[in-house]
Amino acid sequence: MDKNNAFARSLLSAQKLPALTASYFRALMALGTKAPESLTAEVLLPALPDPMEYLTLCQHPSQHSAPCWFQVASFPLQLYLLTQRRFPLAAIGLVHLMNRIDVLAPPDPLSPVRMVVHSGLPEPHAKGQLVWLETACYQHGQLVWRSRASYLQRQHKSKPKMDRQPSTEPGIVLSLPRQSTLWTLPVSLGWRYGRLSGDLNPIHLHPLLARLFGFKANIAHGMWSKARCLAELAAQGALPELPYQVEVRFDKPILLPATVQCHWQSKKDGCNFALLSADGALCHLQGTIMPIRNDC
């Protein structure tokens, strides 16, 4: 967690995850505030939720090869924080720009897990306002998993003072990786992943709902795309030994149904990967995996 965490307002400390229905009600009511404030919420769960449906949908061979599972398990807590009155931006309409995950130890599905979510202060962005969300998960008294994600609230009238965009997005620069595979994604993918993850943003669920928000069709969840890429890399033996870091930048949305191609290329210290449209004209996602050095 970042240095501002010590000054964050604590909103929740409980032994069960917040109800998604209450969070979505707050989101629909647009209970945002203009007064920026760092916020923190945490829960202590007796055990992790059952991951089997998630592993099947993302085609992970096991929970140990699913680095994004903690992201899904902690989503109700993240949404609770995002929809609080004191959170500086409205949750509806936030665009997920990047996601970085540190996988530090294997999950223990039967042991208690403490989840902590922290939001930073909004930052200027060339297209509006950007906010960071950090999540950490602890088991047996040690940090086993953490993530850092950036979300953008578009403001069309924004006039940034800088000619260059602030360096808040990952510096992933990829040449096209050599190995690839092709996937066909059904129109129902958005609804299926939304139902099991709790991320029921209308732009993912149905073409008619997505059109209300300016999309030609419903779009795949970015975190499903990341998880599916990592499942493919796990099957290919391209994931490094623990601990490791996975950083992804989300580019063009995937309009469903779709055919996409996953590319990857192993390197000395990790792996580069990308998710492209079938014709290679659009990049939907690009990322990199690298070991975390114990001496860093």
PDB file of C-alpha atoms in Angstrom:
ATOM      1  CA  MET A   1       0.000   0.000   0.000  1.00  0.00           C
ATOM      2  CA  ASP A   2       1.200   3.520  -0.648  1.00  0.00           C
ATOM      3  CA  LYS A   3       2.474   6.059   1.850  1.00  0.00           C
ATOM      4  CA  ASN A   4      -0.868   7.899   1.914  1.00  0.00           C
ATOM      5  CA  ASN A   5      -2.536   4.853   3.454  1.00  0.00           C
ATOM      6  CA  ALA A   6      -1.595   6.024   6.946  1.00  0.00           C
ATOM      7  CA  PHE A   7      -3.745   9.117   6.432  1.00  0.00           C
ATOM      8  CA  ALA A   8      -6.687   7.357   4.773  1.00  0.00           C
ATOM      9  CA  ARG A   9     -10.173   7.390   6.266  1.00  0.00           C
ATOM     10  CA  SER A  10     -11.153   3.860   7.311  1.00  0.00           C
ATOM     11  CA  LEU A  11     -14.687   3.055   6.118  1.00  0.00           C
ATOM     12  CA  LEU A  12     -15.183  -0.591   6.981  1.00  0.00           C
ATOM     13  CA  SER A  13     -13.702  -3.327   9.147  1.00  0.00           C
ATOM     14  CA  ALA A  14     -15.832  -6.469   9.067  1.00  0.00           C
ATOM     15  CA  GLN A  15     -15.841 -10.260   8.866  1.00  0.00           C
ATOM     16  CA  LYS A  16     -17.884 -10.589   5.687  1.00  0.00           C
ATOM     17  CA  LEU A  17     -17.839  -8.944   2.275  1.00  0.00           C
ATOM     18  CA  PRO A  18     -20.230  -6.009   1.668  1.00  0.00           C
ATOM     19  CA  ALA A  19     -23.430  -6.761  -0.247  1.00  0.00           C
ATOM     20  CA  LEU A  20     -23.119  -6.037  -3.969  1.00  0.00           C
ATOM     21  CA  THR A  21     -26.760  -4.898  -4.200  1.00  0.00           C
ATOM     22  CA  ALA A  22     -26.187  -2.031  -1.769  1.00  0.00           C
ATOM     23  CA  SER A  23     -23.045  -0.950  -3.625  1.00  0.00           C
ATOM     24  CA  TYR A  24     -24.812  -0.941  -6.990  1.00  0.00           C
ATOM     25  CA  PHE A  25     -27.674   1.077  -5.504  1.00  0.00           C
ATOM     26  CA  ARG A  26     -25.182   3.706  -4.329  1.00  0.00           C
ATOM     27  CA  ALA A  27     -23.563   3.690  -7.779  1.00  0.00           C
ATOM     28  CA  LEU A  28     -26.904   4.314  -9.482  1.00  0.00           C
ATOM     29  CA  MET A  29     -27.614   7.154  -7.056  1.00  0.00           C
ATOM     30  CA  ALA A  30     -24.261   8.736  -8.050  1.00  0.00           C
ATOM     31  CA  LEU A  31     -23.304   9.564  -4.484  1.00  0.00           C
ATOM     32  CA  GLY A  32     -19.935  11.074  -5.331  1.00  0.00           C
ATOM     33  CA  THR A  33     -18.288  14.080  -3.732  1.00  0.00           C
ATOM     34  CA  LYS A  34     -15.983  16.773  -5.057  1.00  0.00           C
ATOM     35  CA  ALA A  35     -13.851  16.689  -1.887  1.00  0.00           C
ATOM     36  CA  PRO A  36     -10.995  14.230  -2.637  1.00  0.00           C
ATOM     37  CA  GLU A  37     -10.138  11.820   0.138  1.00  0.00           C
ATOM     38  CA  SER A  38      -8.070   8.645   0.490  1.00  0.00           C
ATOM     39  CA  LEU A  39     -10.238   5.780   1.715  1.00  0.00           C
ATOM     40  CA  THR A  40      -9.578   2.325   3.161  1.00  0.00           C
ATOM     41  CA  ALA A  41     -11.805  -0.694   3.798  1.00  0.00           C
ATOM     42  CA  GLU A  42     -10.968  -4.203   4.986  1.00  0.00           C
ATOM     43  CA  VAL A  43     -12.573  -7.548   5.794  1.00  0.00           C
ATOM     44  CA  LEU A  44     -11.434 -10.748   7.473  1.00  0.00           C
ATOM     45  CA  LEU A  45     -12.967 -13.821   5.823  1.00  0.00           C
ATOM     46  CA  PRO A  46     -12.877 -17.346   7.299  1.00  0.00           C
ATOM     47  CA  ALA A  47     -11.833 -18.767   3.911  1.00  0.00           C
ATOM     48  CA  LEU A  48     -11.629 -17.901   0.225  1.00  0.00           C
ATOM     49  CA  PRO A  49     -14.753 -18.322  -1.951  1.00  0.00           C
ATOM     50  CA  ASP A  50     -15.005 -21.418  -4.137  1.00  0.00           C
ATOM     51  CA  PRO A  51     -13.089 -20.645  -7.379  1.00  0.00           C
ATOM     52  CA  MET A  52     -14.248 -23.580  -9.527  1.00  0.00           C
ATOM     53  CA  GLU A  53     -16.692 -21.707 -11.791  1.00  0.00           C
ATOM     54  CA  TYR A  54     -14.125 -18.952 -12.301  1.00  0.00           C
ATOM     55  CA  LEU A  55     -11.369 -21.440 -13.129  1.00  0.00           C
ATOM     56  CA  THR A  56     -13.638 -23.123 -15.689  1.00  0.00           C
ATOM     57  CA  LEU A  57     -14.676 -19.895 -17.426  1.00  0.00           C
ATOM     58  CA  CYS A  58     -11.100 -18.599 -17.637  1.00  0.00           C
ATOM     59  CA  GLN A  59      -9.764 -22.112 -18.415  1.00  0.00           C
ATOM     60  CA  HIS A  60      -7.223 -22.160 -15.601  1.00  0.00           C
ATOM     61  CA  PRO A  61      -5.874 -25.645 -14.842  1.00  0.00           C
ATOM     62  CA  SER A  62      -5.792 -24.911 -11.068  1.00  0.00           C
ATOM     63  CA  GLN A  63      -6.223 -22.145  -8.503  1.00  0.00           C
ATOM     64  CA  HIS A  64      -2.436 -21.909  -8.150  1.00  0.00           C
ATOM     65  CA  SER A  65      -2.195 -20.843 -11.808  1.00  0.00           C
ATOM     66  CA  ALA A  66      -4.906 -18.154 -11.461  1.00  0.00           C
ATOM     67  CA  PRO A  67      -3.190 -14.906 -10.409  1.00  0.00           C
ATOM     68  CA  CYS A  68      -6.382 -12.850 -10.917  1.00  0.00           C
ATOM     69  CA  TRP A  69      -8.590 -14.896  -8.580  1.00  0.00           C
ATOM     70  CA  PHE A  70      -7.947 -12.651  -5.563  1.00  0.00           C
ATOM     71  CA  GLN A  71      -9.067  -9.717  -7.733  1.00  0.00           C
ATOM     72  CA  VAL A  72     -12.453 -11.385  -8.227  1.00  0.00           C
ATOM     73  CA  ALA A  73     -12.712 -12.525  -4.602  1.00  0.00           C
ATOM     74  CA  SER A  74     -12.079  -8.971  -3.356  1.00  0.00           C
ATOM     75  CA  PHE A  75     -14.329  -7.231  -5.911  1.00  0.00           C
ATOM     76  CA  PRO A  76     -17.270  -6.666  -3.505  1.00  0.00           C
ATOM     77  CA  LEU A  77     -14.914  -4.804  -1.157  1.00  0.00           C
ATOM     78  CA  GLN A  78     -13.484  -2.758  -4.036  1.00  0.00           C
ATOM     79  CA  LEU A  79     -16.971  -1.823  -5.253  1.00  0.00           C
ATOM     80  CA  TYR A  80     -17.999  -0.884  -1.712  1.00  0.00           C
ATOM     81  CA  LEU A  81     -15.167   1.631  -1.559  1.00  0.00           C
ATOM     82  CA  LEU A  82     -15.744   2.965  -5.091  1.00  0.00           C
ATOM     83  CA  THR A  83     -19.404   3.723  -4.339  1.00  0.00           C
ATOM     84  CA  GLN A  84     -18.921   5.564  -1.060  1.00  0.00           C
ATOM     85  CA  ARG A  85     -20.049   9.186  -0.810  1.00  0.00           C
ATOM     86  CA  ARG A  86     -16.512  10.284   0.070  1.00  0.00           C
ATOM     87  CA  PHE A  87     -14.944   8.582  -2.947  1.00  0.00           C
ATOM     88  CA  PRO A  88     -14.010  11.486  -5.252  1.00  0.00           C
ATOM     89  CA  LEU A  89     -15.266  10.038  -8.576  1.00  0.00           C
ATOM     90  CA  ALA A  90     -18.535   8.443  -9.687  1.00  0.00           C
ATOM     91  CA  ALA A  91     -18.162   4.659  -9.997  1.00  0.00           C
ATOM     92  CA  ILE A  92     -20.376   4.358 -13.087  1.00  0.00           C
ATOM     93  CA  GLY A  93     -18.386   5.209 -16.190  1.00  0.00           C
ATOM     94  CA  LEU A  94     -14.928   4.546 -14.747  1.00  0.00           C
ATOM     95  CA  VAL A  95     -12.603   3.026 -17.372  1.00  0.00           C
ATOM     96  CA  HIS A  96     -10.036   0.429 -16.277  1.00  0.00           C
ATOM     97  CA  LEU A  97      -6.696   1.515 -17.811  1.00  0.00           C
ATOM     98  CA  MET A  98      -4.120  -0.763 -16.217  1.00  0.00           C
ATOM     99  CA  ASN A  99      -3.725  -3.510 -13.657  1.00  0.00           C
ATOM    100  CA  ARG A 100      -0.591  -4.766 -11.927  1.00  0.00           C
ATOM    101  CA  ILE A 101      -0.638  -7.881  -9.749  1.00  0.00           C
ATOM    102  CA  ASP A 102       2.110  -9.233  -7.469  1.00  0.00           C
ATOM    103  CA  VAL A 103       1.718 -12.953  -6.743  1.00  0.00           C
ATOM    104  CA  LEU A 104       3.851 -13.479  -3.643  1.00  0.00           C
ATOM    105  CA  ALA A 105       2.739 -16.843  -2.221  1.00  0.00           C
ATOM    106  CA  PRO A 106       0.309 -19.639  -3.181  1.00  0.00           C
ATOM    107  CA  PRO A 107      -3.253 -19.153  -1.889  1.00  0.00           C
ATOM    108  CA  ASP A 108      -4.540 -21.357   0.926  1.00  0.00           C
ATOM    109  CA  PRO A 109      -8.243 -21.841   0.058  1.00  0.00           C
ATOM    110  CA  LEU A 110      -9.228 -23.151   3.501  1.00  0.00           C
ATOM    111  CA  SER A 111      -7.498 -20.539   5.687  1.00  0.00           C
ATOM    112  CA  PRO A 112      -8.707 -17.079   6.767  1.00  0.00           C
ATOM    113  CA  VAL A 113      -7.841 -14.183   4.474  1.00  0.00           C
ATOM    114  CA  ARG A 114      -7.653 -10.487   5.331  1.00  0.00           C
ATOM    115  CA  MET A 115      -8.426  -8.168   2.400  1.00  0.00           C
ATOM    116  CA  VAL A 116      -7.562  -4.460   2.458  1.00  0.00           C
ATOM    117  CA  VAL A 117      -8.548  -1.986  -0.270  1.00  0.00           C
ATOM    118  CA  HIS A 118      -7.165   1.545  -0.433  1.00  0.00           C
ATOM    119  CA  SER A 119      -7.921   4.376  -2.873  1.00  0.00           C
ATOM    120  CA  GLY A 120      -5.536   7.200  -3.697  1.00  0.00           C
ATOM    121  CA  LEU A 121      -6.295  10.811  -4.494  1.00  0.00           C
ATOM    122  CA  PRO A 122      -7.406  11.728  -8.045  1.00  0.00           C
ATOM    123  CA  GLU A 123      -4.720  12.811 -10.493  1.00  0.00           C
ATOM    124  CA  PRO A 124      -4.981  14.881 -13.702  1.00  0.00           C
ATOM    125  CA  HIS A 125      -5.069  12.914 -16.943  1.00  0.00           C
ATOM    126  CA  ALA A 126      -5.168  14.053 -20.545  1.00  0.00           C
ATOM    127  CA  LYS A 127      -8.733  12.716 -20.815  1.00  0.00           C
ATOM    128  CA  GLY A 128     -10.062  13.564 -17.358  1.00  0.00           C
ATOM    129  CA  GLN A 129      -9.314  12.358 -13.817  1.00  0.00           C
ATOM    130  CA  LEU A 130      -7.438   9.203 -12.859  1.00  0.00           C
ATOM    131  CA  VAL A 131      -7.547   7.357  -9.537  1.00  0.00           C
ATOM    132  CA  TRP A 132      -5.535   4.420  -8.221  1.00  0.00           C
ATOM    133  CA  LEU A 133      -7.017   1.508  -6.291  1.00  0.00           C
ATOM    134  CA  GLU A 134      -4.772  -0.827  -4.296  1.00  0.00           C
ATOM    135  CA  THR A 135      -5.782  -4.197  -2.885  1.00  0.00           C
ATOM    136  CA  ALA A 136      -3.783  -6.444  -0.570  1.00  0.00           C
ATOM    137  CA  CYS A 137      -4.571  -9.960   0.686  1.00  0.00           C
ATOM    138  CA  TYR A 138      -2.968 -11.587   3.730  1.00  0.00           C
ATOM    139  CA  GLN A 139      -2.952 -15.199   4.915  1.00  0.00           C
ATOM    140  CA  HIS A 140      -1.095 -16.713   7.874  1.00  0.00           C
ATOM    141  CA  GLY A 141       0.066 -13.215   8.827  1.00  0.00           C
ATOM    142  CA  GLN A 142       1.898 -12.546   5.550  1.00  0.00           C
ATOM    143  CA  LEU A 143       1.140 -10.631   2.374  1.00  0.00           C
ATOM    144  CA  VAL A 144       0.356 -13.218  -0.330  1.00  0.00           C
ATOM    145  CA  TRP A 145      -1.122 -11.063  -3.130  1.00  0.00           C
ATOM    146  CA  ARG A 146      -1.525  -7.398  -4.037  1.00  0.00           C
ATOM    147  CA  SER A 147      -2.761  -5.350  -6.960  1.00  0.00           C
ATOM    148  CA  ARG A 148      -2.609  -1.764  -8.160  1.00  0.00           C
ATOM    149  CA  ALA A 149      -5.121  -0.584 -10.747  1.00  0.00           C
ATOM    150  CA  SER A 150      -5.864   2.754 -12.387  1.00  0.00           C
ATOM    151  CA  TYR A 151      -9.332   3.962 -13.348  1.00  0.00           C
ATOM    152  CA  LEU A 152     -10.190   6.928 -15.552  1.00  0.00           C
ATOM    153  CA  GLN A 153     -13.216   9.180 -15.350  1.00  0.00           C
ATOM    154  CA  ARG A 154     -13.517  10.809 -18.751  1.00  0.00           C
ATOM    155  CA  GLN A 155     -14.072  14.562 -18.794  1.00  0.00           C
ATOM    156  CA  HIS A 156     -14.459  15.839 -22.337  1.00  0.00           C
ATOM    157  CA  LYS A 157     -13.976  19.449 -21.311  1.00  0.00           C
ATOM    158  CA  SER A 158     -10.770  18.750 -19.444  1.00  0.00           C
ATOM    159  CA  LYS A 159      -7.874  21.029 -20.378  1.00  0.00           C
ATOM    160  CA  PRO A 160      -4.690  19.534 -18.947  1.00  0.00           C
ATOM    161  CA  LYS A 161      -1.951  21.998 -18.069  1.00  0.00           C
ATOM    162  CA  MET A 162       0.746  19.681 -19.421  1.00  0.00           C
ATOM    163  CA  ASP A 163       1.425  18.936 -23.069  1.00  0.00           C
ATOM    164  CA  ARG A 164       2.337  15.385 -22.130  1.00  0.00           C
ATOM    165  CA  GLN A 165       0.153  12.904 -20.310  1.00  0.00           C
ATOM    166  CA  PRO A 166       1.364  12.199 -16.741  1.00  0.00           C
ATOM    167  CA  SER A 167       3.421   9.026 -16.433  1.00  0.00           C
ATOM    168  CA  THR A 168       0.737   7.097 -14.556  1.00  0.00           C
ATOM    169  CA  GLU A 169       0.227   4.253 -17.031  1.00  0.00           C
ATOM    170  CA  PRO A 170       2.540   1.219 -17.349  1.00  0.00           C
ATOM    171  CA  GLY A 171       5.498   1.590 -19.642  1.00  0.00           C
ATOM    172  CA  ILE A 172       4.897  -1.673 -21.513  1.00  0.00           C
ATOM    173  CA  VAL A 173       6.491  -1.634 -24.954  1.00  0.00           C
ATOM    174  CA  LEU A 174       5.985  -4.823 -26.963  1.00  0.00           C
ATOM    175  CA  SER A 175       7.120  -6.117 -30.263  1.00  0.00           C
ATOM    176  CA  LEU A 176       4.636  -8.738 -31.436  1.00  0.00           C
ATOM    177  CA  PRO A 177       5.355 -11.965 -29.512  1.00  0.00           C
ATOM    178  CA  ARG A 178       6.046 -15.010 -31.683  1.00  0.00           C
ATOM    179  CA  GLN A 179       3.723 -17.760 -30.422  1.00  0.00           C
ATOM    180  CA  SER A 180      -0.044 -17.385 -30.754  1.00  0.00           C
ATOM    181  CA  THR A 181      -3.423 -19.081 -30.453  1.00  0.00           C
ATOM    182  CA  LEU A 182      -6.924 -18.145 -31.622  1.00  0.00           C
ATOM    183  CA  TRP A 183     -10.039 -17.889 -29.411  1.00  0.00           C
ATOM    184  CA  THR A 184     -13.710 -17.450 -30.291  1.00  0.00           C
ATOM    185  CA  LEU A 185     -15.650 -15.450 -27.676  1.00  0.00           C
ATOM    186  CA  PRO A 186     -19.472 -15.714 -27.510  1.00  0.00           C
ATOM    187  CA  VAL A 187     -21.805 -12.778 -26.926  1.00  0.00           C
ATOM    188  CA  SER A 188     -22.789 -14.342 -23.588  1.00  0.00           C
ATOM    189  CA  LEU A 189     -19.235 -14.083 -22.195  1.00  0.00           C
ATOM    190  CA  GLY A 190     -19.850 -10.650 -20.638  1.00  0.00           C
ATOM    191  CA  TRP A 191     -22.924 -11.850 -18.747  1.00  0.00           C
ATOM    192  CA  ARG A 192     -21.295 -15.094 -17.601  1.00  0.00           C
ATOM    193  CA  TYR A 193     -18.177 -13.396 -16.244  1.00  0.00           C
ATOM    194  CA  GLY A 194     -20.189 -10.514 -14.773  1.00  0.00           C
ATOM    195  CA  ARG A 195     -22.466 -12.915 -12.894  1.00  0.00           C
ATOM    196  CA  LEU A 196     -19.637 -14.864 -11.269  1.00  0.00           C
ATOM    197  CA  SER A 197     -17.329 -11.872 -10.629  1.00  0.00           C
ATOM    198  CA  GLY A 198     -20.016  -9.426  -9.479  1.00  0.00           C
ATOM    199  CA  ASP A 199     -18.926  -6.846 -12.084  1.00  0.00           C
ATOM    200  CA  LEU A 200     -22.377  -6.149 -13.573  1.00  0.00           C
ATOM    201  CA  ASN A 201     -21.496  -3.015 -15.506  1.00  0.00           C
ATOM    202  CA  PRO A 202     -24.213  -2.783 -18.221  1.00  0.00           C
ATOM    203  CA  ILE A 203     -21.635  -2.338 -20.985  1.00  0.00           C
ATOM    204  CA  HIS A 204     -20.629  -6.005 -20.482  1.00  0.00           C
ATOM    205  CA  LEU A 205     -24.007  -7.676 -20.123  1.00  0.00           C
ATOM    206  CA  HIS A 206     -26.055  -7.237 -23.302  1.00  0.00           C
ATOM    207  CA  PRO A 207     -25.725  -5.464 -26.693  1.00  0.00           C
ATOM    208  CA  LEU A 208     -28.815  -3.304 -26.102  1.00  0.00           C
ATOM    209  CA  LEU A 209     -27.542  -2.127 -22.715  1.00  0.00           C
ATOM    210  CA  ALA A 210     -24.077  -1.445 -24.122  1.00  0.00           C
ATOM    211  CA  ARG A 211     -25.545   0.750 -26.874  1.00  0.00           C
ATOM    212  CA  LEU A 212     -27.027   3.019 -24.206  1.00  0.00           C
ATOM    213  CA  PHE A 213     -23.431   3.841 -23.212  1.00  0.00           C
ATOM    214  CA  GLY A 214     -22.160   4.413 -26.739  1.00  0.00           C
ATOM    215  CA  PHE A 215     -20.799   0.955 -27.601  1.00  0.00           C
ATOM    216  CA  LYS A 216     -21.824  -0.920 -30.756  1.00  0.00           C
ATOM    217  CA  ALA A 217     -22.003  -4.192 -28.775  1.00  0.00           C
ATOM    218  CA  ASN A 218     -21.381  -5.436 -25.257  1.00  0.00           C
ATOM    219  CA  ILE A 219     -17.695  -5.700 -24.435  1.00  0.00           C
ATOM    220  CA  ALA A 220     -15.607  -8.330 -22.666  1.00  0.00           C
ATOM    221  CA  HIS A 221     -14.330  -7.602 -19.170  1.00  0.00           C
ATOM    222  CA  GLY A 222     -10.694  -6.535 -19.140  1.00  0.00           C
ATOM    223  CA  MET A 223      -9.961  -8.757 -16.145  1.00  0.00           C
ATOM    224  CA  TRP A 224     -11.406 -11.791 -17.957  1.00  0.00           C
ATOM    225  CA  SER A 225      -9.084 -11.015 -20.876  1.00  0.00           C
ATOM    226  CA  LYS A 226      -6.106 -10.790 -18.535  1.00  0.00           C
ATOM    227  CA  ALA A 227      -7.064 -13.989 -16.707  1.00  0.00           C
ATOM    228  CA  ARG A 228      -7.616 -15.907 -19.950  1.00  0.00           C
ATOM    229  CA  CYS A 229      -4.200 -14.839 -21.263  1.00  0.00           C
ATOM    230  CA  LEU A 230      -2.556 -16.001 -18.033  1.00  0.00           C
ATOM    231  CA  ALA A 231      -4.400 -19.321 -18.209  1.00  0.00           C
ATOM    232  CA  GLU A 232      -2.961 -19.838 -21.696  1.00  0.00           C
ATOM    233  CA  LEU A 233       0.529 -18.949 -20.464  1.00  0.00           C
ATOM    234  CA  ALA A 234       0.137 -21.365 -17.542  1.00  0.00           C
ATOM    235  CA  ALA A 235      -0.839 -24.137 -19.956  1.00  0.00           C
ATOM    236  CA  GLN A 236       2.242 -23.332 -22.045  1.00  0.00           C
ATOM    237  CA  GLY A 237       4.520 -23.390 -18.981  1.00  0.00           C
ATOM    238  CA  ALA A 238       5.344 -19.690 -19.427  1.00  0.00           C
ATOM    239  CA  LEU A 239       4.516 -18.515 -15.887  1.00  0.00           C
ATOM    240  CA  PRO A 240       7.614 -18.045 -13.703  1.00  0.00           C
ATOM    241  CA  GLU A 241       8.084 -19.415 -10.214  1.00  0.00           C
ATOM    242  CA  LEU A 242       6.696 -17.407  -7.304  1.00  0.00           C
ATOM    243  CA  PRO A 243       6.984 -14.568  -6.558  1.00  0.00           C
ATOM    244  CA  TYR A 244       6.209 -12.785  -9.829  1.00  0.00           C
ATOM    245  CA  GLN A 245       4.474  -9.671 -11.169  1.00  0.00           C
ATOM    246  CA  VAL A 246       1.946  -9.362 -14.004  1.00  0.00           C
ATOM    247  CA  GLU A 247       1.347  -5.886 -15.453  1.00  0.00           C
ATOM    248  CA  VAL A 248      -1.246  -5.204 -18.124  1.00  0.00           C
ATOM    249  CA  ARG A 249      -2.463  -2.183 -20.064  1.00  0.00           C
ATOM    250  CA  PHE A 250      -5.973  -2.320 -21.510  1.00  0.00           C
ATOM    251  CA  ASP A 251      -6.279  -0.817 -24.983  1.00  0.00           C
ATOM    252  CA  LYS A 252      -9.193  -1.279 -27.407  1.00  0.00           C
ATOM    253  CA  PRO A 253     -12.315  -3.000 -25.997  1.00  0.00           C
ATOM    254  CA  ILE A 254     -13.367  -6.418 -27.316  1.00  0.00           C
ATOM    255  CA  LEU A 255     -16.816  -6.141 -28.920  1.00  0.00           C
ATOM    256  CA  LEU A 256     -18.688  -9.432 -28.470  1.00  0.00           C
ATOM    257  CA  PRO A 257     -18.972 -11.842 -30.167  1.00  0.00           C
ATOM    258  CA  ALA A 258     -15.375 -11.798 -31.334  1.00  0.00           C
ATOM    259  CA  THR A 259     -12.422 -13.830 -32.482  1.00  0.00           C
ATOM    260  CA  VAL A 260      -9.119 -12.791 -30.911  1.00  0.00           C
ATOM    261  CA  GLN A 261      -5.554 -13.985 -31.018  1.00  0.00           C
ATOM    262  CA  CYS A 262      -3.315 -14.296 -27.981  1.00  0.00           C
ATOM    263  CA  HIS A 263       0.398 -13.813 -28.638  1.00  0.00           C
ATOM    264  CA  TRP A 264       3.229 -14.483 -26.220  1.00  0.00           C
ATOM    265  CA  GLN A 265       6.985 -14.739 -26.169  1.00  0.00           C
ATOM    266  CA  SER A 266       9.040 -16.067 -23.295  1.00  0.00           C
ATOM    267  CA  LYS A 267      12.204 -14.206 -22.390  1.00  0.00           C
ATOM    268  CA  LYS A 268      15.051 -14.679 -19.939  1.00  0.00           C
ATOM    269  CA  ASP A 269      13.186 -12.970 -17.105  1.00  0.00           C
ATOM    270  CA  GLY A 270       9.495 -13.658 -17.691  1.00  0.00           C
ATOM    271  CA  CYS A 271       7.209 -13.285 -20.675  1.00  0.00           C
ATOM    272  CA  ASN A 272       5.563 -10.667 -22.904  1.00  0.00           C
ATOM    273  CA  PHE A 273       2.017 -11.190 -24.164  1.00  0.00           C
ATOM    274  CA  ALA A 274      -0.696  -9.394 -26.109  1.00  0.00           C
ATOM    275  CA  LEU A 275      -4.320  -9.916 -27.129  1.00  0.00           C
ATOM    276  CA  LEU A 276      -5.165  -8.763 -30.662  1.00  0.00           C
ATOM    277  CA  SER A 277      -8.167  -8.783 -32.950  1.00  0.00           C
ATOM    278  CA  ALA A 278      -8.398 -11.670 -35.426  1.00  0.00           C
ATOM    279  CA  ASP A 279      -6.937  -9.567 -38.240  1.00  0.00           C
ATOM    280  CA  GLY A 280      -4.225  -8.113 -35.999  1.00  0.00           C
ATOM    281  CA  ALA A 281      -5.407  -4.544 -36.604  1.00  0.00           C
ATOM    282  CA  LEU A 282      -6.446  -3.832 -32.986  1.00  0.00           C
ATOM    283  CA  CYS A 283      -4.557  -4.386 -29.758  1.00  0.00           C
ATOM    284  CA  HIS A 284      -6.944  -5.157 -26.901  1.00  0.00           C
ATOM    285  CA  LEU A 285      -4.402  -5.819 -24.181  1.00  0.00           C
ATOM    286  CA  GLN A 286      -0.659  -5.950 -23.734  1.00  0.00           C
ATOM    287  CA  GLY A 287       1.281  -7.098 -20.744  1.00  0.00           C
ATOM    288  CA  THR A 288       4.456  -8.435 -19.249  1.00  0.00           C
ATOM    289  CA  ILE A 289       5.332 -10.992 -16.563  1.00  0.00           C
ATOM    290  CA  MET A 290       8.542 -10.808 -14.570  1.00  0.00           C
ATOM    291  CA  PRO A 291       9.959 -12.455 -11.459  1.00  0.00           C
ATOM    292  CA  ILE A 292      10.084 -10.394  -8.261  1.00  0.00           C
ATOM    293  CA  ARG A 293      13.624 -10.362  -6.969  1.00  0.00           C
ATOM    294  CA  ASN A 294      14.022 -10.992  -3.260  1.00  0.00           C
ATOM    295  CA  ASP A 295      16.819  -8.445  -3.131  1.00  0.00           C
ATOM    296  CA  CYS A 296      14.626  -5.655  -4.636  1.00  0.00           C
TER     297      CYS A 296
END
